[in-house]
Short mmCIF file of C-alpha atoms in Angstrom, two decimals:
data_model
loop_
_atom_site.label_atom_id
_atom_site.label_comp_id
_atom_site.label_asym_id
_atom_site.label_seq_id
_atom_site.Cartn_x
_atom_site.Cartn_y
_atom_site.Cartn_z
CA MET A 1311 -0.27 -0.25 0.12
CA ALA A 1312 1.13 3.51 -0.44
CA THR A 1313 -0.22 7.40 0.19
CA VAL A 1314 -0.27 9.35 -3.59
CA ASP A 1315 -0.66 12.89 -3.62
CA VAL A 1316 -3.88 14.08 -5.92
CA THR A 1317 -1.67 15.41 -8.10
CA GLN A 1318 0.09 11.90 -9.05
CA ALA A 1319 -3.10 9.83 -9.08
CA GLU A 1320 -3.68 7.88 -12.23
CA ALA A 1321 -6.15 6.08 -13.65
CA GLY A 1322 -6.14 1.96 -13.37
CA MET A 1323 -4.46 3.16 -9.96
CA VAL A 1324 -6.77 0.63 -7.21
CA LEU A 1325 -7.68 2.31 -4.15
CA ALA A 1326 -6.37 0.67 -0.86
CA ALA A 1327 -8.90 2.96 1.49
CA ASP A 1328 -12.05 4.47 1.09
CA ILE A 1329 -11.55 8.21 -0.40
CA LEU A 1330 -14.00 10.43 1.99
CA ASP A 1331 -14.70 13.72 1.38
CA GLN A 1332 -14.09 16.43 4.38
CA ARG A 1333 -17.40 15.49 6.09
CA GLY A 1334 -16.64 11.42 5.87
CA ARG A 1335 -18.77 10.32 2.81
CA LEU A 1336 -17.98 7.64 0.68
CA LEU A 1337 -16.87 9.20 -2.35
CA VAL A 1338 -15.29 5.80 -3.93
CA PRO A 1339 -14.97 3.08 -2.00
CA ALA A 1340 -12.03 0.61 -1.43
CA GLY A 1341 -10.58 -1.86 -4.12
CA LYS A 1342 -12.54 0.30 -7.46
CA GLU A 1343 -9.89 0.99 -9.73
CA LEU A 1344 -9.47 4.73 -10.26
CA SER A 1345 -10.92 6.12 -14.22
CA GLU A 1346 -10.08 8.88 -15.99
CA LYS A 1347 -13.06 11.06 -14.67
CA HIS A 1348 -11.79 9.79 -10.77
CA VAL A 1349 -8.68 11.06 -11.31
CA ARG A 1350 -10.04 14.74 -12.77
CA ALA A 1351 -12.51 15.19 -10.30
CA LEU A 1352 -10.31 13.71 -6.98
CA PRO A 1353 -8.98 17.64 -6.72
CA ALA A 1354 -12.38 19.16 -6.95
CA TRP A 1355 -13.62 16.93 -4.53
CA GLY A 1356 -11.07 18.43 -1.81
CA VAL A 1357 -9.51 14.56 -1.71
CA SER A 1358 -5.56 16.14 -0.83
CA ARG A 1359 -3.89 12.28 -1.51
CA ILE A 1360 -5.36 9.06 -1.67
CA GLU A 1361 -4.54 5.22 -0.41
CA VAL A 1362 -3.47 2.80 -3.21
CA GLU A 1363 -2.46 -1.18 -3.98
CA GLY A 1364 1.26 -1.91 -4.66
CA ASP A 1365 4.38 -1.52 -3.18
CA ASP A 1366 6.53 0.58 -5.82
CA ILE A 1367 4.27 3.31 -7.53
CA ALA A 1368 5.94 6.51 -9.17
CA GLY A 1369 4.52 9.20 -6.98
CA ALA A 1370 4.12 8.15 -4.05
CA ILE A 1371 4.98 10.27 -1.10
CA GLU A 1372 7.78 8.73 0.62
CA LEU A 1373 8.03 9.96 4.70
CA GLU A 1374 11.03 12.59 4.84
CA PRO A 1375 13.69 11.29 7.80
CA TRP A 1376 13.19 14.55 9.87
CA ALA A 1377 9.56 14.14 9.49
CA VAL A 1378 9.75 10.81 11.26
CA ASP A 1379 12.49 11.74 14.16
CA GLN A 1380 10.67 15.01 14.83
CA ALA A 1381 7.29 12.87 14.98
CA THR A 1382 9.31 10.02 17.36
CA SER A 1383 11.23 12.50 19.47
CA GLU A 1384 7.40 13.75 19.92
CA LEU A 1385 6.05 10.76 20.68
CA ASP A 1386 9.37 9.70 23.00
CA GLN A 1387 8.45 12.39 25.56
CA LEU A 1388 4.03 12.31 25.17
CA LEU A 1389 5.05 8.74 26.28
CA SER A 1390 7.62 9.12 28.86
CA LYS A 1391 5.08 8.01 31.96
CA VAL A 1392 3.69 4.79 30.53
CA ASN A 1393 5.03 1.09 29.63
CA ARG A 1394 5.67 1.67 25.67
CA GLU A 1395 5.72 -2.45 26.11
CA HIS A 1396 2.47 -2.97 26.70
CA PRO A 1397 0.35 -4.14 23.11
CA LEU A 1398 -1.78 -1.55 23.37
CA PHE A 1399 1.41 1.17 23.42
CA ASP A 1400 3.18 -1.24 21.02
CA ALA A 1401 0.81 -1.36 18.51
CA LEU A 1402 -0.38 2.35 18.85
CA ALA A 1403 3.55 3.60 18.45
CA PRO A 1404 4.14 3.33 14.69
CA VAL A 1405 0.81 4.57 13.55
CA CYS A 1406 0.98 7.37 15.76
CA ILE A 1407 4.26 7.87 13.66
CA GLU A 1408 3.55 7.84 10.66
CA ARG A 1409 0.27 9.55 10.81
CA ARG A 1410 2.44 12.72 12.67
CA ALA A 1411 5.09 12.49 10.42
CA MET A 1412 2.87 12.66 7.61
CA SER A 1413 0.92 15.88 8.96
CA LEU A 1414 4.27 17.33 9.87
CA GLN A 1415 5.46 16.55 6.06
CA GLU A 1416 2.45 18.31 4.45
CA SER A 1417 2.56 21.59 6.87
CA GLY A 1418 6.15 21.92 6.39
CA ALA A 1419 6.15 21.93 2.76
CA GLY A 1420 3.68 23.79 2.55
CA ALA A 1421 1.85 21.96 -0.66
CA ALA A 1422 -1.20 20.29 1.39
CA SER A 1423 -3.91 22.59 0.51
CA ALA A 1424 -7.72 21.10 1.62
CA PRO A 1425 -7.67 20.01 4.92
CA THR A 1426 -6.57 16.07 5.58
CA THR A 1427 -7.09 14.04 8.49
CA GLY A 1428 -4.71 13.87 11.12
CA GLY A 1429 -2.96 17.08 12.31
CA GLY A 1430 -4.34 18.06 15.54
CA ALA A 1431 -2.29 20.12 17.93
CA ALA A 1432 1.70 20.30 17.89
CA MET B 6 -17.18 34.67 43.95
CA THR B 7 -14.37 31.93 43.71
CA VAL B 8 -12.76 30.07 46.60
CA GLY B 9 -9.79 31.49 48.33
CA ALA B 10 -6.59 29.46 49.27
CA GLY B 11 -6.26 26.67 51.79
CA ALA B 12 -8.05 23.38 51.57
CA ILE B 13 -10.89 23.04 49.56
CA ARG B 14 -13.76 20.52 49.76
CA PRO B 15 -14.61 19.60 46.23
CA GLN B 16 -18.33 19.37 47.14
CA ASP B 17 -18.31 23.32 48.00
CA LEU B 18 -17.05 24.13 44.62
CA ILE B 19 -20.15 22.61 43.48
CA ASP B 20 -22.32 23.75 45.68
CA GLU B 21 -21.57 27.18 46.04
CA SER B 22 -21.61 27.82 42.06
CA PRO B 23 -24.91 28.19 41.38
CA GLU B 24 -24.13 28.48 37.24
CA LEU B 25 -23.40 24.95 37.54
CA GLY B 26 -26.33 24.16 39.74
CA SER B 27 -27.79 22.25 36.74
CA PRO B 28 -26.90 20.51 33.31
CA PRO B 29 -27.92 22.72 30.01
CA VAL B 30 -31.97 22.21 29.82
CA VAL B 31 -31.12 21.39 26.29
CA TYR B 32 -29.39 18.19 27.05
CA ASN B 33 -31.70 16.84 29.07
CA ARG B 34 -34.56 16.87 26.15
CA LEU B 35 -32.37 16.17 23.80
CA MET B 36 -31.03 13.12 25.49
CA GLU B 37 -34.79 12.31 25.69
CA VAL B 38 -35.30 12.26 22.32
CA ILE B 39 -32.01 10.19 21.22
CA ASN B 40 -33.16 7.70 24.08
CA HIS B 41 -36.33 7.60 22.39
CA PRO B 42 -36.28 4.62 20.30
CA ARG B 43 -39.15 6.27 17.50
CA GLY B 44 -36.90 9.47 17.97
CA GLY B 45 -36.26 10.70 14.80
CA ALA B 46 -34.85 14.41 13.12
CA GLY B 47 -38.23 16.02 13.66
CA ASP B 48 -37.91 15.58 17.48
CA VAL B 49 -34.68 16.47 17.53
CA ALA B 50 -35.15 19.98 15.44
CA ASN B 51 -37.95 20.45 18.36
CA VAL B 52 -35.91 20.36 20.67
CA ILE B 53 -33.35 22.81 18.99
CA ARG B 54 -36.08 25.37 17.67
CA GLN B 55 -36.47 26.14 21.76
CA ASP B 56 -32.86 27.50 21.89
CA THR B 57 -32.43 30.49 20.30
CA ALA B 58 -28.87 30.10 20.66
CA LEU B 59 -28.75 27.12 19.46
CA THR B 60 -30.87 27.35 16.25
CA ALA B 61 -29.14 30.47 15.13
CA ARG B 62 -25.53 28.70 15.99
CA LEU B 63 -26.56 25.55 13.57
CA LEU B 64 -27.89 27.82 10.97
CA LYS B 65 -25.47 29.59 10.99
CA LEU B 66 -22.85 26.72 10.64
CA VAL B 67 -25.59 24.84 7.55
CA ASN B 68 -24.93 28.52 5.78
CA SER B 69 -21.10 28.50 6.11
CA ALA B 70 -18.65 28.04 3.38
CA PHE B 71 -17.57 24.14 4.79
CA PHE B 72 -21.07 23.29 3.98
CA ALA B 73 -21.02 25.24 0.72
CA PHE B 74 -24.92 24.26 0.30
CA PRO B 75 -25.80 26.73 -3.30
CA LYS B 76 -29.30 27.93 -1.16
CA LYS B 77 -29.53 29.75 2.07
CA ILE B 78 -31.06 27.28 4.26
CA GLU B 79 -33.61 29.06 6.47
CA THR B 80 -35.13 26.47 8.76
CA VAL B 81 -34.04 24.26 11.54
CA SER B 82 -35.77 20.93 9.87
CA GLN B 83 -34.32 21.98 6.90
CA ALA B 84 -31.01 22.49 8.84
CA VAL B 85 -31.35 19.20 10.53
CA SER B 86 -31.27 17.18 7.21
CA VAL B 87 -28.80 19.03 5.85
CA VAL B 88 -26.42 18.48 9.04
CA GLY B 89 -27.67 14.86 9.88
CA THR B 90 -29.51 14.26 13.15
CA SER B 91 -26.26 12.70 14.57
CA GLN B 92 -24.49 15.57 13.76
CA VAL B 93 -26.92 17.99 15.13
CA ARG B 94 -26.88 16.37 18.22
CA ASP B 95 -23.40 16.16 18.09
CA LEU B 96 -23.32 19.85 18.09
CA SER B 97 -25.86 20.91 20.44
CA LEU B 98 -24.90 18.61 23.14
CA ALA B 99 -20.92 20.19 22.50
CA THR B 100 -22.43 23.11 22.47
CA SER B 101 -24.89 23.24 26.02
CA VAL B 102 -22.00 22.53 27.61
CA THR B 103 -18.96 24.50 26.74
CA ASP B 104 -21.57 26.92 27.24
CA LEU B 105 -21.42 26.85 30.64
CA PHE B 106 -17.46 27.17 31.07
CA SER B 107 -16.99 30.02 28.64
CA ASN B 108 -15.56 32.13 31.87
CA ILE B 109 -12.38 29.80 32.05
CA PRO B 110 -9.36 32.87 32.88
CA ALA B 111 -7.25 32.37 29.11
CA ASP B 112 -3.85 32.56 30.96
CA LEU B 113 -3.98 29.37 32.91
CA ILE B 114 -5.24 27.13 29.65
CA ASP B 115 -6.65 27.10 25.98
CA VAL B 116 -10.31 26.64 26.31
CA ASP B 117 -10.44 25.88 22.58
CA ARG B 118 -7.76 22.85 22.60
CA PHE B 119 -9.71 21.49 25.84
CA TRP B 120 -12.85 20.92 24.30
CA ARG B 121 -11.27 19.34 20.92
CA HIS B 122 -9.29 16.96 23.49
CA SER B 123 -12.81 16.22 24.77
CA LEU B 124 -14.23 15.63 21.32
CA ALA B 125 -11.15 13.32 20.63
CA CYS B 126 -12.14 11.33 23.39
CA GLY B 127 -15.96 11.31 22.70
CA VAL B 128 -15.10 11.01 19.12
CA ALA B 129 -12.38 7.51 20.28
CA ALA B 130 -14.92 6.65 22.99
CA ARG B 131 -17.36 6.23 20.34
CA VAL B 132 -15.20 4.16 17.76
CA ILE B 133 -13.87 1.62 20.37
CA ALA B 134 -17.64 1.01 21.49
CA GLY B 135 -18.59 0.91 17.86
CA ILE B 136 -15.83 -1.49 17.33
CA ARG B 137 -16.72 -4.03 20.24
CA GLY B 138 -20.13 -3.37 19.11
CA GLU B 139 -21.90 -1.98 22.03
CA SER B 140 -25.23 -0.73 21.29
CA ASN B 141 -26.39 3.19 22.11
CA VAL B 142 -22.76 4.12 21.05
CA GLU B 143 -23.67 8.23 21.93
CA ARG B 144 -23.49 8.28 25.30
CA PHE B 145 -20.11 7.51 25.19
CA PHE B 146 -19.90 9.81 23.21
CA VAL B 147 -21.58 12.25 25.86
CA CYS B 148 -19.31 11.01 27.99
CA GLY B 149 -16.05 11.64 26.20
CA ILE B 150 -17.32 15.58 26.05
CA LEU B 151 -17.61 15.56 29.65
CA HIS B 152 -14.84 13.36 30.68
CA ASP B 153 -12.33 16.10 31.79
CA VAL B 154 -15.40 18.71 33.37
CA GLY B 155 -14.07 18.38 36.59
CA ARG B 156 -10.78 20.28 36.02
CA LEU B 157 -13.11 23.00 33.90
CA VAL B 158 -14.66 23.65 37.80
CA LEU B 159 -11.21 24.00 39.20
CA LEU B 160 -10.31 26.23 36.64
CA LEU B 161 -13.51 28.41 36.71
CA ARG B 162 -14.20 27.65 40.52
CA ALA B 163 -10.70 27.78 42.09
CA PRO B 164 -7.73 29.50 39.68
CA GLU B 165 -5.13 29.97 42.27
CA GLN B 166 -5.01 26.64 43.67
CA SER B 167 -5.25 25.49 39.75
CA ARG B 168 -1.98 27.97 39.30
CA GLU B 169 -0.93 25.56 41.86
CA PHE B 170 -1.13 22.38 40.25
CA LEU B 171 -0.62 23.77 36.83
CA THR B 172 2.77 25.28 38.07
CA LEU B 173 3.76 21.78 40.14
CA ALA B 174 3.21 19.50 37.15
CA ARG B 175 5.44 21.69 35.40
CA GLU B 176 7.86 21.52 38.34
CA LYS B 177 7.96 18.31 38.88
CA ASP B 178 7.54 16.84 35.70
CA ILE B 179 4.40 15.03 36.80
CA LEU B 180 0.96 13.58 35.73
CA LEU B 181 -1.01 16.68 36.19
CA VAL B 182 -3.65 14.49 37.37
CA GLU B 183 -1.12 13.50 39.61
CA ALA B 184 -0.85 17.19 40.49
CA GLU B 185 -4.13 18.19 41.32
CA GLN B 186 -4.19 15.46 43.70
CA GLN B 187 -1.52 16.48 45.42
CA THR B 188 -2.38 19.74 45.09
CA LEU B 189 -5.95 19.51 46.55
CA GLY B 190 -6.45 15.77 47.79
CA PHE B 191 -8.22 14.94 45.25
CA ASP B 192 -8.81 15.10 41.42
CA HIS B 193 -10.84 16.18 38.40
CA GLY B 194 -12.17 12.50 37.97
CA ARG B 195 -13.34 12.84 41.46
CA LEU B 196 -15.01 16.48 40.82
CA GLY B 197 -16.49 15.30 37.60
CA MET B 198 -18.67 12.58 38.96
CA ILE B 199 -19.98 15.32 41.96
CA LEU B 200 -21.04 17.61 39.50
CA MET B 201 -22.72 14.48 37.22
CA LYS B 202 -24.23 13.44 40.75
CA HIS B 203 -25.21 16.96 41.38
CA TRP B 204 -27.17 17.19 38.05
CA LYS B 205 -28.65 13.90 38.74
CA MET B 206 -26.96 12.56 35.48
CA PRO B 207 -27.12 8.73 34.79
CA ASP B 208 -24.94 6.73 37.39
CA VAL B 209 -23.31 5.37 34.11
CA LEU B 210 -22.08 8.85 33.67
CA GLN B 211 -20.87 9.24 37.26
CA GLN B 212 -18.43 6.06 37.09
CA ALA B 213 -17.54 6.66 33.14
CA ILE B 214 -15.95 10.02 34.13
CA GLY B 215 -15.56 9.80 38.18
CA LEU B 216 -13.29 6.90 37.06
CA HIS B 217 -11.28 7.53 34.00
CA HIS B 218 -8.11 7.29 35.69
CA ASP B 219 -9.22 4.61 38.08
CA PRO B 220 -11.22 2.62 35.97
CA ARG B 221 -10.76 -0.61 38.60
CA ARG B 222 -13.01 1.03 40.53
CA ALA B 223 -16.02 1.48 38.07
CA ASP B 224 -18.04 -1.13 40.13
CA ARG B 225 -21.01 -0.91 38.21
CA PHE B 226 -20.35 0.62 34.48
CA PRO B 227 -16.80 -1.13 34.25
CA ASN B 228 -16.62 -1.52 30.07
CA GLU B 229 -18.09 2.30 30.15
CA ALA B 230 -15.08 3.51 32.16
CA ALA B 231 -12.48 1.46 30.71
CA THR B 232 -13.56 2.78 27.28
CA MET B 233 -13.30 6.22 28.61
CA HIS B 234 -10.04 5.69 30.04
CA VAL B 235 -8.80 4.04 26.74
CA ALA B 236 -10.23 6.89 24.72
CA ASP B 237 -8.74 9.44 27.08
CA ILE B 238 -5.07 7.96 25.72
CA LEU B 239 -5.88 7.76 22.33
CA ALA B 240 -6.55 10.86 22.23
CA HIS B 241 -3.75 12.40 24.22
CA ALA B 242 -1.37 9.89 22.08
CA LEU B 243 -3.19 11.21 18.97
CA GLN B 244 -2.55 14.84 20.10
CA LEU B 245 -5.88 15.89 19.12
CA GLY B 246 -6.17 19.50 20.98
CA ASN B 247 -5.48 19.22 24.83
CA SER B 248 -6.45 18.97 28.04
CA GLY B 249 -3.55 20.36 29.97
CA GLU B 250 -2.02 17.39 30.53
CA ARG B 251 1.79 16.94 28.86
CA TYR B 252 1.85 13.18 28.70
CA VAL B 253 -0.09 10.31 27.91
CA PRO B 254 -1.46 8.45 31.28
CA PRO B 255 -0.63 5.31 32.49
CA ILE B 256 -2.87 2.26 30.87
CA SER B 257 -4.57 0.23 32.99
CA ASN B 258 -3.83 -3.51 32.33
CA ALA B 259 -7.17 -4.37 33.62
CA ALA B 260 -9.08 -2.19 31.60
CA TRP B 261 -7.21 -3.06 28.46
CA THR B 262 -8.05 -6.56 29.26
CA LYS B 263 -11.97 -6.00 29.60
CA LEU B 264 -11.81 -4.79 26.59
CA GLY B 265 -10.42 -7.18 24.35
CA ILE B 266 -9.68 -4.77 22.00
CA ASP B 267 -7.60 -6.13 19.05
CA PRO B 268 -4.24 -4.48 18.76
CA SER B 269 -4.18 -4.90 14.76
CA ASN B 270 -7.37 -3.04 14.91
CA LEU B 271 -5.89 -0.21 15.97
CA ALA B 272 -5.03 1.21 12.99
CA PHE B 273 -8.57 1.02 11.56
CA ALA B 274 -9.61 2.81 14.80
CA VAL B 275 -7.29 5.89 14.84
CA GLU B 276 -8.44 6.17 10.65
CA GLU B 277 -11.91 6.63 11.66
CA ILE B 278 -11.11 8.30 15.23
CA ASP B 279 -9.42 10.80 12.67
CA ARG B 280 -12.31 11.54 9.85
CA GLN B 281 -15.08 11.64 12.77
CA TYR B 282 -13.00 14.43 14.85
CA GLU B 283 -12.29 16.80 12.04
CA ALA B 284 -16.06 16.63 11.03
CA SER B 285 -16.92 17.77 14.46
CA VAL B 286 -14.31 20.21 14.69
CA HIS B 287 -15.71 21.37 11.51
CA LEU B 288 -19.25 21.62 12.90
CA LEU B 289 -18.52 23.15 16.35
CA GLY B 290 -16.46 26.07 14.55
CA LEU B 291 -13.27 24.55 16.96
CA ASP B 292 -11.09 24.72 13.08
CA ALA B 293 -9.77 27.73 13.39
CA GLU B 294 -6.74 26.66 15.03
CA ALA B 295 -3.90 28.99 15.96
#
């Protein structure tokens, strides 16, 4: 699975996750193959990135080391009073880091226009 | 009038606060409608119509750029059908409670971030409850909105002591809830429970809110308290808003085990929390983040 910026979306890509609008309504379901029409409509729908099937996808968003580092150190600080080995934190930590790094990267690059999920307060 | 320095009793903080004497009227009416098996959009609209401030707020919201409707929406029932019953209900419940605490000193805490944390906790609790197949997941959302209400009572009614425990937490680098206990001899959970009792809220709210830091003591509603406990942890770990607490609180393994959540479901839960949180934040007009 790879995360792709809408500007890099191409017909034929298979969605690995539902595409939802800003209010959470389903636009295109997971498993569907993107059509030319979808690709044109995505920016108008306010979608900024999508999840697609496959590993070696051209245009996939790679997490940059600085964003991962910063997300990791923020999480280390946040979790400094808990038992990191607990199954909850063991499963949650990588999710938190990826999500936070993605959001840091977007705001850092100033590329994202439409509001996306995640982010939250710094 | 605020309570002066020295030992304070949690019950006094509430008894001596006329503004906290009763829950928001619209809250009780909405809960009745929501819990009624045949209650629908029309009933929700009726309740909202009786509250002028809420009506104005809802109409302003549905006519905002966020919803981008081509035509002006002028009636409450139109608004309810546009936004959806459940979202209107969330909005009404949350605004009716937030309005009670609009006078918190801004130098003590960022109230907007506080409510974003509460919202995140409500959403997380609802998502956990959904995953676990609980019926009536909305009560979990309500508990989440209210889970830290005790801290607001402290900030509102005992600002001096609040300053003390906020400083203590920073200086000794401890959890804020521990600093409350050291400074006051009780914490925001206890105070929240007393307020819920004072408002004659259902026992489930008393326990879920009162014991979200100590879910093992929830003898009658262990699942609800455990859900709030984990939802609070998720809201902190996802950095959605902030309650004044700088750290993710420790987890009670007993509560975690009780919920029986498969850790492999967490990625899905987080996505769902993000999605619902984003929508609720827009809905409540809390999205103008500084």
